[in-house]
Short mmCIF file of C-alpha atoms in Angstrom, two decimals:
data_model
loop_
_atom_site.label_atom_id
_atom_site.label_comp_id
_atom_site.label_asym_id
_atom_site.label_seq_id
_atom_site.Cartn_x
_atom_site.Cartn_y
_atom_site.Cartn_z
CA MET A 1 -46.86 0.18 47.00
CA PRO A 2 -46.93 -1.40 43.51
CA ASP A 3 -47.41 -5.15 43.42
CA THR A 4 -43.97 -5.76 41.94
CA ASP A 5 -42.14 -3.63 44.50
CA ASP A 6 -42.96 -5.44 47.76
CA ARG A 7 -40.60 -8.37 47.29
CA PRO A 8 -37.78 -9.20 49.69
CA ARG A 9 -34.24 -8.61 48.45
CA GLY A 10 -33.32 -11.17 45.82
CA VAL A 11 -36.91 -11.66 44.59
CA VAL A 12 -37.31 -10.00 41.22
CA PRO A 13 -39.87 -10.19 38.44
CA ALA A 14 -38.87 -12.77 35.86
CA ARG A 15 -40.40 -11.02 32.88
CA GLY A 16 -40.16 -7.59 31.32
CA ASP A 17 -41.81 -5.26 33.83
CA ALA A 18 -42.00 -1.59 32.94
CA SER A 19 -42.20 -0.59 36.59
CA ARG A 20 -38.72 -2.00 37.28
CA ARG A 21 -36.68 -1.19 34.17
CA THR A 22 -33.03 -0.45 34.85
CA PRO A 23 -30.23 1.31 32.95
CA VAL A 24 -28.72 -0.78 30.20
CA ARG A 25 -25.06 0.27 30.30
CA GLY A 26 -22.55 -1.16 32.75
CA THR A 27 -18.89 -1.09 33.66
CA ASP A 28 -16.00 -2.53 31.73
CA GLY A 29 -15.84 -6.32 31.39
CA SER A 30 -12.93 -8.61 30.70
CA ASP A 31 -12.23 -10.76 27.68
CA LYS A 32 -12.24 -14.53 28.25
CA ALA A 33 -10.40 -16.89 25.95
CA MET A 34 -12.45 -19.36 23.97
CA GLN A 35 -12.03 -22.95 25.09
CA GLY A 36 -12.44 -26.10 23.02
CA ARG A 37 -15.85 -27.67 22.86
CA ARG A 38 -16.37 -30.95 24.55
CA ALA A 39 -17.56 -33.88 22.48
CA ALA A 40 -21.20 -33.78 21.43
CA GLY A 41 -23.69 -35.69 23.53
CA PHE A 42 -25.39 -35.53 26.89
CA PRO A 43 -23.34 -35.72 30.10
CA PRO A 44 -23.46 -38.93 32.14
CA ARG A 45 -26.74 -39.11 33.95
CA ARG A 46 -27.51 -40.28 37.44
CA PRO A 47 -30.74 -41.86 38.70
CA VAL A 48 -33.39 -39.23 39.30
CA GLN A 49 -34.63 -40.50 42.67
CA ALA A 50 -32.99 -37.79 44.79
CA ARG A 51 -32.80 -38.81 48.44
CA CYS A 52 -34.46 -42.09 47.53
CA ASN A 53 -31.37 -44.12 46.57
CA LEU A 54 -30.11 -47.12 48.51
CA ALA A 55 -26.59 -46.96 49.86
CA SER A 56 -23.87 -47.29 47.26
CA ALA A 57 -22.15 -50.60 46.63
CA GLY A 58 -19.06 -49.26 48.34
CA ASP A 59 -21.02 -48.30 51.43
CA LEU A 60 -22.76 -51.69 51.57
CA GLY A 61 -19.45 -53.47 51.25
CA MET A 62 -18.46 -52.15 54.66
CA ILE A 63 -21.47 -53.84 56.33
CA PRO A 64 -21.58 -57.55 57.32
CA ALA A 65 -23.48 -59.64 54.78
CA ARG A 66 -26.41 -60.58 57.08
CA LEU A 67 -26.93 -56.98 58.21
CA ARG A 68 -26.46 -55.82 54.65
CA ALA A 69 -29.34 -57.99 53.46
CA ILE A 70 -31.56 -56.78 56.28
CA GLY A 71 -30.63 -53.19 55.51
CA VAL A 72 -31.57 -53.54 51.85
CA VAL A 73 -34.98 -54.97 52.74
CA VAL A 74 -35.65 -52.22 55.26
CA ALA A 75 -34.43 -49.50 52.93
CA SER A 76 -36.54 -50.84 50.08
CA SER A 77 -39.60 -50.80 52.31
CA LEU A 78 -38.88 -47.21 53.28
CA LEU A 79 -38.62 -46.24 49.62
CA VAL A 80 -42.07 -47.67 48.97
CA LEU A 81 -43.49 -45.80 51.96
CA ALA A 82 -41.83 -42.61 50.77
CA GLY A 83 -43.45 -42.85 47.36
CA CYS A 84 -40.16 -43.56 45.58
CA ALA A 85 -40.71 -47.10 44.33
CA ASP A 86 -42.41 -46.04 41.10
CA THR A 87 -40.11 -43.11 40.36
CA PRO A 88 -38.64 -43.57 36.86
CA SER A 89 -34.85 -43.77 36.77
CA ALA A 90 -34.45 -41.62 33.64
CA PRO A 91 -36.50 -39.04 31.71
CA ALA A 92 -38.85 -40.33 29.05
CA ALA A 93 -37.44 -40.30 25.53
CA ALA A 94 -38.49 -37.58 23.13
CA TRP A 95 -41.47 -38.24 20.88
CA PRO A 96 -40.05 -40.37 18.01
CA GLN A 97 -42.32 -38.76 15.39
CA ARG A 98 -41.55 -35.22 16.52
CA PRO A 99 -41.38 -32.63 13.72
CA VAL A 100 -38.05 -31.88 12.09
CA VAL A 101 -37.27 -28.18 11.70
CA ARG A 102 -34.60 -26.39 9.68
CA LEU A 103 -34.14 -22.67 10.33
CA ALA A 104 -32.00 -20.11 8.51
CA PHE A 105 -31.55 -16.54 9.80
CA ASP A 106 -29.75 -13.90 7.74
CA VAL A 107 -29.06 -10.88 9.96
CA ALA A 108 -28.79 -7.40 8.40
CA PRO A 109 -25.53 -5.46 8.89
CA ASP A 110 -27.24 -2.97 11.23
CA LEU A 111 -28.81 -5.86 13.24
CA ARG A 112 -32.26 -4.30 12.99
CA SER A 113 -33.83 -6.94 10.75
CA VAL A 114 -33.53 -10.62 9.87
CA ALA A 115 -34.56 -12.54 6.76
CA GLY A 116 -35.61 -16.07 7.60
CA ARG A 117 -36.54 -19.37 6.05
CA GLU A 118 -38.07 -22.33 7.85
CA THR A 119 -38.70 -25.89 6.70
CA VAL A 120 -40.89 -28.20 8.79
CA SER A 121 -41.39 -31.91 8.12
CA LEU A 122 -44.06 -33.54 10.26
CA THR A 123 -46.35 -36.52 10.61
CA LEU A 124 -49.39 -35.96 12.82
CA GLY A 125 -51.62 -38.38 14.66
CA ARG A 126 -54.90 -37.07 13.33
CA ARG A 127 -56.41 -35.79 10.08
CA VAL A 128 -55.64 -32.11 9.42
CA CYS A 129 -56.69 -29.65 6.75
CA GLU A 130 -54.35 -26.79 7.71
CA LEU A 131 -51.13 -26.12 9.57
CA VAL A 132 -51.06 -23.53 12.35
CA PHE A 133 -48.03 -21.46 13.31
CA ARG A 134 -47.73 -18.68 15.87
CA ALA A 135 -45.94 -15.37 15.26
CA TRP A 136 -45.12 -14.33 18.82
CA PRO A 137 -43.14 -11.18 17.92
CA ASN A 138 -46.57 -9.75 17.04
CA LYS A 139 -48.02 -10.11 20.54
CA PRO A 140 -48.95 -6.75 22.10
CA SER A 141 -45.96 -6.11 24.38
CA ALA A 142 -43.41 -7.21 21.74
CA ALA A 143 -45.09 -5.33 18.89
CA ARG A 144 -45.37 -2.11 20.89
CA ALA A 145 -41.61 -2.33 21.44
CA GLY A 146 -41.08 -2.27 17.67
CA ASN A 147 -40.83 -5.99 16.88
CA GLN A 148 -42.68 -7.63 14.00
CA LEU A 149 -42.77 -10.97 12.18
CA GLU A 150 -44.34 -11.32 8.73
CA VAL A 151 -44.65 -14.51 6.71
CA THR A 152 -43.79 -13.51 3.15
CA GLY A 153 -44.28 -16.84 1.36
CA ALA A 154 -45.32 -20.42 1.98
CA ILE A 155 -45.11 -23.77 0.19
CA VAL A 156 -46.82 -26.97 1.36
CA ASP A 157 -45.83 -30.25 -0.25
CA GLY A 158 -44.38 -28.43 -3.23
CA ARG A 159 -47.35 -26.14 -3.86
CA HIS A 160 -47.52 -22.42 -3.10
CA VAL A 161 -50.26 -21.54 -0.63
CA GLN A 162 -51.61 -18.20 0.60
CA PRO A 163 -51.23 -17.89 4.39
CA ARG A 164 -54.27 -16.81 6.38
CA VAL A 165 -53.12 -14.46 9.11
CA LEU A 166 -55.49 -13.91 12.04
CA PRO A 167 -55.08 -11.24 14.75
CA ALA A 168 -55.39 -13.66 17.69
CA GLY A 169 -54.57 -10.90 20.15
CA ALA A 170 -52.19 -8.83 18.01
CA PRO A 171 -52.66 -5.04 18.23
CA ASP A 172 -54.13 -3.08 15.32
CA GLY A 173 -51.76 -2.40 12.45
CA VAL A 174 -49.55 -5.42 13.19
CA PRO A 175 -49.63 -8.80 11.43
CA GLY A 176 -51.53 -11.34 13.50
CA THR A 177 -50.08 -13.90 15.90
CA LEU A 178 -51.82 -16.87 14.23
CA VAL A 179 -50.78 -18.03 10.75
CA GLU A 180 -52.74 -20.78 9.01
CA LEU A 181 -51.40 -22.59 5.97
CA PRO A 182 -54.29 -24.30 4.16
CA LEU A 183 -53.32 -27.71 2.84
CA PRO A 184 -53.94 -28.44 -0.84
CA GLN A 185 -56.07 -31.30 0.47
CA CYS A 186 -56.74 -32.70 3.91
CA VAL A 187 -54.03 -35.08 5.10
CA PRO A 188 -54.97 -38.25 7.00
CA ALA A 189 -53.29 -39.26 10.24
CA GLY A 190 -49.87 -40.82 9.76
CA GLU A 191 -49.10 -39.18 6.42
CA GLY A 192 -46.11 -36.84 6.12
CA ILE A 193 -46.35 -33.10 5.40
CA ARG A 194 -43.60 -30.68 4.42
CA ALA A 195 -43.99 -26.91 4.80
CA GLU A 196 -41.58 -24.15 3.80
CA LEU A 197 -42.01 -20.59 5.02
CA ASP A 198 -40.15 -17.40 4.21
CA PHE A 199 -40.42 -14.62 6.77
CA ALA A 200 -39.12 -11.18 7.68
CA LEU A 201 -38.30 -10.24 11.27
CA ARG A 202 -37.95 -6.68 12.50
CA LEU A 203 -36.28 -6.01 15.86
CA GLY A 204 -37.33 -3.19 18.15
CA GLU A 205 -34.71 -0.72 19.30
CA ASN A 206 -33.83 -1.19 22.99
CA ALA A 207 -36.87 -3.43 23.43
CA ASP A 208 -37.41 -4.86 26.92
CA GLU A 209 -38.57 -8.07 25.29
CA ARG A 210 -37.41 -11.44 23.98
CA LEU A 211 -36.52 -9.69 20.73
CA GLY A 212 -34.64 -6.47 20.27
CA VAL A 213 -31.55 -4.60 19.16
CA SER A 214 -29.21 -2.36 21.12
CA PRO A 215 -27.47 0.02 18.70
CA GLU A 216 -25.31 1.41 21.54
CA THR A 217 -23.75 -1.97 22.33
CA GLY A 218 -23.96 -3.47 18.84
CA THR A 219 -25.98 -6.47 19.98
CA ALA A 220 -29.29 -8.06 18.99
CA TRP A 221 -31.31 -10.93 20.38
CA PHE A 222 -34.35 -12.81 19.13
CA GLY A 223 -36.18 -15.65 20.82
CA SER A 224 -39.33 -17.14 19.26
CA GLY A 225 -38.35 -15.09 16.23
CA PHE A 226 -39.84 -17.45 13.66
CA PRO A 227 -43.24 -19.06 12.89
CA LEU A 228 -43.61 -21.59 15.72
CA LEU A 229 -45.59 -24.76 14.96
CA ALA A 230 -48.50 -24.87 17.43
CA TRP A 231 -49.36 -28.57 17.46
CA VAL A 232 -50.04 -30.48 20.70
CA ARG A 233 -50.39 -34.25 20.66
CA GLY A 234 -53.85 -35.44 21.64
CA GLN A 235 -55.22 -31.90 21.61
CA GLY A 236 -54.63 -30.35 18.19
CA TRP A 237 -53.71 -26.76 17.40
CA ALA A 238 -53.04 -24.24 20.18
CA ARG A 239 -55.03 -21.20 19.06
CA GLU A 240 -55.30 -19.16 22.27
CA ASP A 241 -55.09 -15.41 21.79
CA ALA A 242 -52.01 -13.49 22.82
CA VAL A 243 -52.70 -11.24 25.80
CA ASP A 244 -51.64 -7.70 26.64
CA ILE A 245 -49.25 -8.61 29.40
CA ALA A 246 -45.52 -9.30 29.66
CA GLY A 247 -45.80 -13.07 29.95
CA GLU A 248 -45.54 -16.12 27.73
CA THR A 249 -48.47 -17.64 25.86
CA ALA A 250 -46.42 -19.91 23.57
CA THR A 251 -47.25 -23.60 23.26
CA SER A 252 -45.33 -26.12 21.17
CA GLU A 253 -44.30 -29.74 21.21
CA VAL A 254 -40.59 -30.47 21.04
CA PHE A 255 -39.07 -30.76 17.60
CA ARG A 256 -35.73 -31.91 16.25
CA LEU A 257 -33.79 -28.86 15.16
CA SER A 258 -31.81 -30.56 12.44
CA ASP A 259 -30.14 -27.38 11.23
CA LEU A 260 -30.05 -23.83 12.56
CA THR A 261 -27.93 -21.40 10.55
CA VAL A 262 -27.29 -17.78 11.47
CA SER A 263 -25.50 -15.57 8.94
CA VAL A 264 -23.89 -12.41 10.31
CA PRO A 265 -21.28 -9.83 9.29
CA ASP A 266 -17.69 -10.90 9.88
CA GLY A 267 -16.47 -10.41 13.42
CA MET A 268 -19.84 -10.77 15.12
CA ARG A 269 -20.37 -13.51 17.69
CA VAL A 270 -23.41 -15.80 17.61
CA ALA A 271 -25.20 -17.55 20.47
CA GLY A 272 -27.63 -20.20 19.25
CA THR A 273 -29.68 -23.11 20.52
CA GLY A 274 -28.43 -26.69 20.83
CA GLN A 275 -24.88 -27.64 19.95
CA ALA A 276 -22.54 -25.63 17.74
CA GLN A 277 -21.68 -27.36 14.47
CA GLY A 278 -19.03 -24.97 13.21
CA GLU A 279 -19.12 -22.10 10.75
CA ARG A 280 -18.50 -21.43 7.09
CA PRO A 281 -18.36 -18.49 4.65
CA GLY A 282 -21.70 -16.69 4.53
CA PRO A 283 -24.06 -16.00 1.61
CA ARG A 284 -22.30 -12.71 0.77
CA ALA A 285 -18.78 -11.37 0.94
CA GLY A 286 -17.96 -10.24 4.44
CA THR A 287 -20.35 -12.62 6.19
CA ARG A 288 -20.06 -15.87 8.14
CA THR A 289 -22.69 -18.56 8.73
CA HIS A 290 -22.80 -20.27 12.13
CA ARG A 291 -24.50 -23.67 12.46
CA PHE A 292 -26.27 -25.37 15.38
CA SER A 293 -28.49 -28.41 15.92
CA ALA A 294 -30.57 -29.82 18.78
CA ASP A 295 -32.24 -33.16 19.37
CA ALA A 296 -35.41 -31.99 21.13
CA VAL A 297 -36.36 -28.36 21.80
CA ARG A 298 -39.66 -26.50 21.70
CA ASP A 299 -38.36 -23.03 20.79
CA VAL A 300 -35.20 -21.29 19.55
CA ALA A 301 -33.25 -18.27 20.76
CA VAL A 302 -30.37 -16.44 19.06
CA ALA A 303 -28.14 -13.51 20.06
CA VAL A 304 -25.62 -11.82 17.77
CA GLY A 305 -23.22 -8.91 17.80
CA ARG A 306 -20.29 -7.42 19.70
CA TYR A 307 -20.10 -9.98 22.47
CA GLU A 308 -17.29 -11.39 24.55
CA VAL A 309 -17.63 -15.14 25.10
CA LEU A 310 -16.77 -17.20 28.14
CA GLU A 311 -17.04 -20.98 27.75
CA ARG A 312 -16.57 -23.66 30.39
CA ASP A 313 -18.17 -26.78 31.84
CA ILE A 314 -20.52 -26.16 34.75
CA THR A 315 -22.35 -28.92 36.60
CA GLY A 316 -22.16 -31.33 33.69
CA THR A 317 -23.18 -28.97 30.90
CA ARG A 318 -21.25 -26.65 28.59
CA LEU A 319 -21.82 -22.96 29.34
CA HIS A 320 -21.54 -20.38 26.56
CA LEU A 321 -21.83 -16.96 28.22
CA PHE A 322 -22.18 -13.92 25.94
CA THR A 323 -21.64 -10.49 27.52
CA PRO A 324 -21.48 -7.20 25.58
CA VAL A 325 -17.94 -5.96 24.99
CA ASP A 326 -19.00 -2.63 26.54
CA GLY A 327 -19.27 -4.41 29.90
CA THR A 328 -21.94 -5.44 32.38
CA ARG A 329 -22.75 -4.73 36.01
CA VAL A 330 -21.79 -8.30 36.89
CA GLU A 331 -18.41 -9.53 35.65
CA PRO A 332 -18.52 -12.62 33.38
CA GLU A 333 -16.63 -14.74 35.93
CA GLN A 334 -19.21 -13.89 38.58
CA TRP A 335 -22.02 -14.72 36.14
CA ALA A 336 -20.46 -18.11 35.39
CA GLY A 337 -19.93 -18.88 39.07
CA GLU A 338 -23.48 -17.97 40.01
CA LEU A 339 -24.93 -20.05 37.17
CA ASP A 340 -22.78 -23.00 38.25
CA ARG A 341 -23.88 -22.76 41.88
CA ALA A 342 -27.53 -22.41 40.89
CA LEU A 343 -27.29 -25.46 38.64
CA GLN A 344 -25.74 -27.49 41.44
CA ARG A 345 -28.67 -26.70 43.69
CA LEU A 346 -31.26 -27.33 40.99
CA THR A 347 -29.83 -30.64 39.77
CA GLY A 348 -29.79 -31.82 43.37
CA ARG A 349 -33.51 -31.12 43.57
CA PHE A 350 -34.80 -31.94 40.06
CA GLY A 351 -32.25 -34.29 38.46
CA ARG A 352 -29.71 -33.88 35.69
CA PHE A 353 -29.74 -30.76 33.54
CA PRO A 354 -31.83 -31.46 30.42
CA TYR A 355 -29.44 -30.09 27.76
CA PRO A 356 -25.78 -30.68 26.88
CA ASP A 357 -25.20 -26.97 26.21
CA LEU A 358 -26.47 -23.81 27.90
CA TRP A 359 -26.35 -20.54 25.92
CA VAL A 360 -26.67 -17.40 28.04
CA ALA A 361 -26.77 -13.95 26.43
CA ILE A 362 -27.03 -10.57 28.09
CA ALA A 363 -29.67 -8.50 26.27
CA PRO A 364 -28.82 -4.98 27.44
CA ALA A 365 -32.32 -3.52 27.11
CA GLN A 366 -34.03 -6.26 29.09
CA SER A 367 -34.93 -5.68 32.73
CA SER A 368 -35.16 -9.29 33.86
CA GLY A 369 -34.78 -12.75 32.25
CA ILE A 370 -36.47 -14.98 29.68
CA GLU A 371 -36.09 -18.73 29.25
CA PHE A 372 -35.77 -20.92 26.17
CA PRO A 373 -34.80 -24.60 25.91
CA GLY A 374 -31.07 -24.73 26.53
CA ALA A 375 -30.82 -20.92 26.30
CA LEU A 376 -31.43 -17.89 28.51
CA GLN A 377 -31.62 -14.15 28.00
CA PHE A 378 -30.85 -11.78 30.89
CA GLY A 379 -30.85 -8.05 31.24
CA ASP A 380 -27.82 -6.26 32.66
CA THR A 381 -28.71 -7.61 36.08
CA ARG A 382 -27.75 -5.94 39.33
CA PRO A 383 -25.50 -8.11 41.56
CA GLU A 384 -28.06 -8.29 44.39
CA ASN A 385 -30.65 -9.78 42.03
CA LEU A 386 -28.42 -12.32 40.34
CA THR A 387 -28.89 -15.38 42.57
CA GLY A 388 -32.67 -15.37 42.57
CA LEU A 389 -33.05 -14.50 38.89
CA ALA A 390 -30.50 -17.08 37.74
CA THR A 391 -32.19 -19.77 39.83
CA HIS A 392 -35.65 -18.90 38.48
CA GLU A 393 -34.67 -18.89 34.82
CA LEU A 394 -32.54 -22.03 35.11
CA ALA A 395 -35.44 -23.84 36.80
CA HIS A 396 -37.43 -23.19 33.63
CA GLN A 397 -35.09 -25.59 31.84
CA TRP A 398 -37.01 -28.34 33.65
CA PHE A 399 -40.40 -26.60 33.86
CA TYR A 400 -41.19 -25.41 30.36
CA GLY A 401 -38.08 -26.62 28.52
CA LEU A 402 -38.15 -30.32 29.43
CA VAL A 403 -41.68 -30.62 30.86
CA GLY A 404 -43.84 -28.37 28.76
CA GLY A 405 -47.29 -26.94 29.20
CA ASN A 406 -49.82 -24.77 27.45
CA GLN A 407 -48.53 -21.43 28.72
CA ALA A 408 -51.69 -19.61 27.70
CA ARG A 409 -54.08 -22.02 29.39
CA ASP A 410 -51.98 -23.14 32.39
CA PRO A 411 -49.25 -20.58 33.13
CA TRP A 412 -48.79 -21.91 36.65
CA LEU A 413 -47.37 -25.22 35.37
CA ASP A 414 -44.04 -23.56 34.68
CA GLU A 415 -44.07 -20.24 36.53
CA ALA A 416 -45.18 -21.65 39.88
CA PHE A 417 -42.51 -24.36 39.84
CA ALA A 418 -39.78 -21.94 38.71
CA SER A 419 -40.81 -19.50 41.45
CA TYR A 420 -40.84 -22.35 43.97
CA ALA A 421 -37.26 -23.16 42.97
CA GLU A 422 -36.31 -19.49 43.30
CA ALA A 423 -37.93 -19.24 46.73
CA SER A 424 -36.37 -22.41 48.13
CA LEU A 425 -33.00 -22.46 46.37
CA GLY A 426 -32.43 -18.89 45.17
CA GLY A 427 -31.26 -17.20 48.35
CA ALA A 428 -34.44 -15.32 49.29
CA THR A 429 -33.74 -13.60 52.61
CA ASP A 430 -37.35 -13.11 53.73
CA ARG A 431 -39.21 -16.40 53.58
CA SER A 432 -42.27 -14.80 55.17
CA TYR A 433 -42.91 -13.26 51.74
CA TYR A 434 -43.98 -16.74 50.67
CA ASP A 435 -46.33 -17.44 53.59
CA LEU A 436 -49.71 -18.42 52.25
CA GLU A 437 -51.41 -16.10 54.70
CA ALA A 438 -49.53 -13.19 53.13
CA ILE A 439 -50.98 -13.79 49.65
CA PRO A 440 -53.27 -10.86 48.71
CA ASP A 441 -56.96 -11.66 48.95
CA ARG A 442 -57.61 -10.39 45.43
CA VAL A 443 -55.61 -13.29 43.92
CA ARG A 444 -56.12 -15.99 46.55
CA GLY A 445 -57.47 -19.15 44.91
CA ASP A 446 -56.77 -17.95 41.35
CA LEU A 447 -53.49 -19.83 40.84
CA GLY A 448 -54.87 -21.94 37.97
CA ASP A 449 -56.37 -19.08 35.96
CA PRO A 450 -55.38 -18.81 32.27
CA MET A 451 -53.48 -15.90 30.76
CA ALA A 452 -56.72 -14.57 29.27
CA GLU A 453 -57.84 -13.77 32.83
CA TRP A 454 -54.53 -12.29 33.97
CA GLY A 455 -54.19 -10.15 30.84
CA ASP A 456 -56.97 -7.84 32.06
CA ARG A 457 -55.53 -7.62 35.58
CA GLY A 458 -51.98 -6.49 34.79
CA PHE A 459 -48.54 -7.95 35.32
CA GLY A 460 -48.31 -7.00 38.99
CA THR A 461 -51.46 -8.92 39.84
CA TYR A 462 -50.37 -11.81 37.62
CA TYR A 463 -47.06 -11.94 39.47
CA GLN A 464 -48.81 -12.08 42.84
CA GLY A 465 -51.36 -14.66 41.69
CA VAL A 466 -49.06 -17.10 39.86
CA TYR A 467 -45.42 -16.50 40.77
CA ARG A 468 -45.78 -15.64 44.46
CA GLN A 469 -48.90 -17.67 45.24
CA GLY A 470 -47.55 -20.63 43.25
CA ALA A 471 -44.26 -20.64 45.11
CA ALA A 472 -46.03 -20.31 48.44
CA ALA A 473 -48.43 -23.17 47.70
CA LEU A 474 -45.66 -25.53 46.58
CA LEU A 475 -43.43 -24.65 49.55
CA ALA A 476 -46.32 -25.35 51.93
CA ALA A 477 -47.14 -28.59 50.11
CA ARG A 478 -43.53 -29.75 50.41
CA ALA A 479 -43.51 -28.97 54.12
CA GLN A 480 -46.77 -30.88 54.68
CA ALA A 481 -45.79 -33.93 52.65
CA GLY A 482 -42.18 -33.99 53.81
CA PRO A 483 -39.27 -33.00 51.57
CA ASP A 484 -38.29 -36.57 50.60
CA ARG A 485 -41.78 -37.63 49.54
CA PHE A 486 -42.52 -34.38 47.74
CA ASP A 487 -39.18 -34.31 45.92
CA ALA A 488 -39.51 -37.94 44.83
CA ALA A 489 -43.00 -37.34 43.45
CA LEU A 490 -41.89 -34.24 41.59
CA ARG A 491 -38.88 -35.97 40.09
CA GLY A 492 -41.15 -38.77 38.96
CA HIS A 493 -43.37 -36.19 37.25
CA ILE A 494 -40.34 -34.71 35.47
CA ALA A 495 -39.15 -38.11 34.29
CA ARG A 496 -42.56 -39.35 33.09
CA HIS A 497 -43.48 -36.19 31.21
CA ALA A 498 -40.14 -35.18 29.76
CA HIS A 499 -40.55 -33.71 26.25
CA ALA A 500 -44.35 -33.58 26.60
CA VAL A 501 -46.97 -30.84 26.93
CA THR A 502 -48.59 -31.45 30.31
CA ARG A 503 -51.89 -30.58 31.93
CA PRO A 504 -52.74 -29.92 35.59
CA ALA A 505 -54.10 -33.47 35.74
CA ASP A 506 -50.56 -34.74 35.22
CA VAL A 507 -49.40 -32.88 38.32
CA ALA A 508 -52.34 -34.29 40.23
CA ALA A 509 -51.36 -37.81 39.17
CA ALA A 510 -47.79 -37.24 40.33
CA PHE A 511 -48.98 -36.38 43.84
CA ASP A 512 -51.79 -38.93 43.92
CA ASP A 513 -50.29 -40.64 46.98
CA LEU A 514 -49.89 -37.33 48.81
CA PRO A 515 -53.46 -36.14 49.54
CA ASP A 516 -52.29 -33.15 51.58
CA VAL A 517 -50.51 -31.82 48.51
CA LEU A 518 -53.56 -32.29 46.32
CA ASP A 519 -55.82 -30.65 48.89
CA LEU A 520 -53.59 -27.61 49.11
CA LEU A 521 -53.26 -27.21 45.33
CA ARG A 522 -57.04 -27.46 45.00
CA ARG A 523 -57.57 -24.92 47.76
CA TYR A 524 -55.50 -22.34 45.92
CA GLY A 525 -57.01 -23.01 42.51
CA ALA A 526 -54.18 -24.87 40.76
CA LEU A 527 -56.31 -28.02 40.46
CA PRO A 528 -60.09 -28.33 40.06
CA PRO A 529 -62.11 -29.47 43.09
CA ALA A 530 -62.09 -33.20 43.84
CA GLY A 531 -64.87 -35.28 42.33
#
């Protein structure tokens, strides 16, 4: 049987997978009234030491003073033994010198193309002689589906420059995935740079990708649909080639999205990234411009068109659910309920949700789900797949959105943890699927391989080697270490490396006091051998 078809019920591929594409039209949906937005700002946060907190003040008040003092001492000692003493109480703040990005999208009336403009202001920690952006719509799977991104003009510090566009894995006949802007002169560390880019985005019809347009439903969606700055602190530019596989290779530090505008024909709904900042008349008669902003994100996703919108608070965040007016297999109320329940389980395991708003759009041509910071795209999912898929994609809000990684070099850093969350919290009915002994020999020990290796082996093998093997290894590690110790170490990792781009060594440091975990991760190739 194909690699992607031997999963238990509820375990589905979390990327576009041609072997499991499903019909895109569903049954009638129901219109949900718009509700008022809550005030801007993050929800109240709780300490992140799950299962490592002392009794509450109210609980202690019911205990005699002498016993209460003894209990605190004993409990504190247990926390140290459990590896909880050094767990940070809140996520690290975002990088103060993070780039500031302004994005403007002007969507064509037929939704098939977008004119864009991007302004980036940045101050880097080392001398640079060029800026590097990635054009991910030009990667092989996206380009074959009819998507394309072309930079049509560039200005750096007030001077026009000629972009150098390199293939970097793009197929023949398509603009490259790597765009270099040569600086008029090299810029020393600590000196500001301002770049302005004009670009044209073409959306593929019924593309099972992060970008596409569905003429039948009058909807379009585009994630990573702009030149994405590819800088990583302490490392430099991320220049890895795109690979011919349906998986992410994007790498970016967080940036402050100071202004995102999306101009669309009147009557069309817009799902953005961050927090909605209202709307105004558009650049032409018969258009409206919708505005958004975000404090710290590493990518942007937008969906536009004939959508119904359901808005409500779920588990401390504001949900904006966009479903095509033509209907979906799963009713909007069921979608919202499932997302709420999944978030409750995930926040109990990983800590508070990282974003004040969650934008979820159904992209009718997609067969699975794709994650972005504070935003998700889903295909017209079947009801039996909803719990596992929602759990997986929401888990990416912590692993990729909040705690980043180089997805080309270390894909397991986000996919293994999201698959672990799906396996343990997503309602999988056959846990034997995640037994380490059941992992195919052909991928055993390859968990830490880069996308360049998996690209030649196909998505099915990649799924088995990273998603399934990663979930199995982390489930076994948690069982060996004990849930409390493992969860505390993982929450500490999330808190320490919030808003950063991590390496496998950061995971190793998080579990430094749990040698059984390290040994298991080394055995299956996630970490290099000791010594």
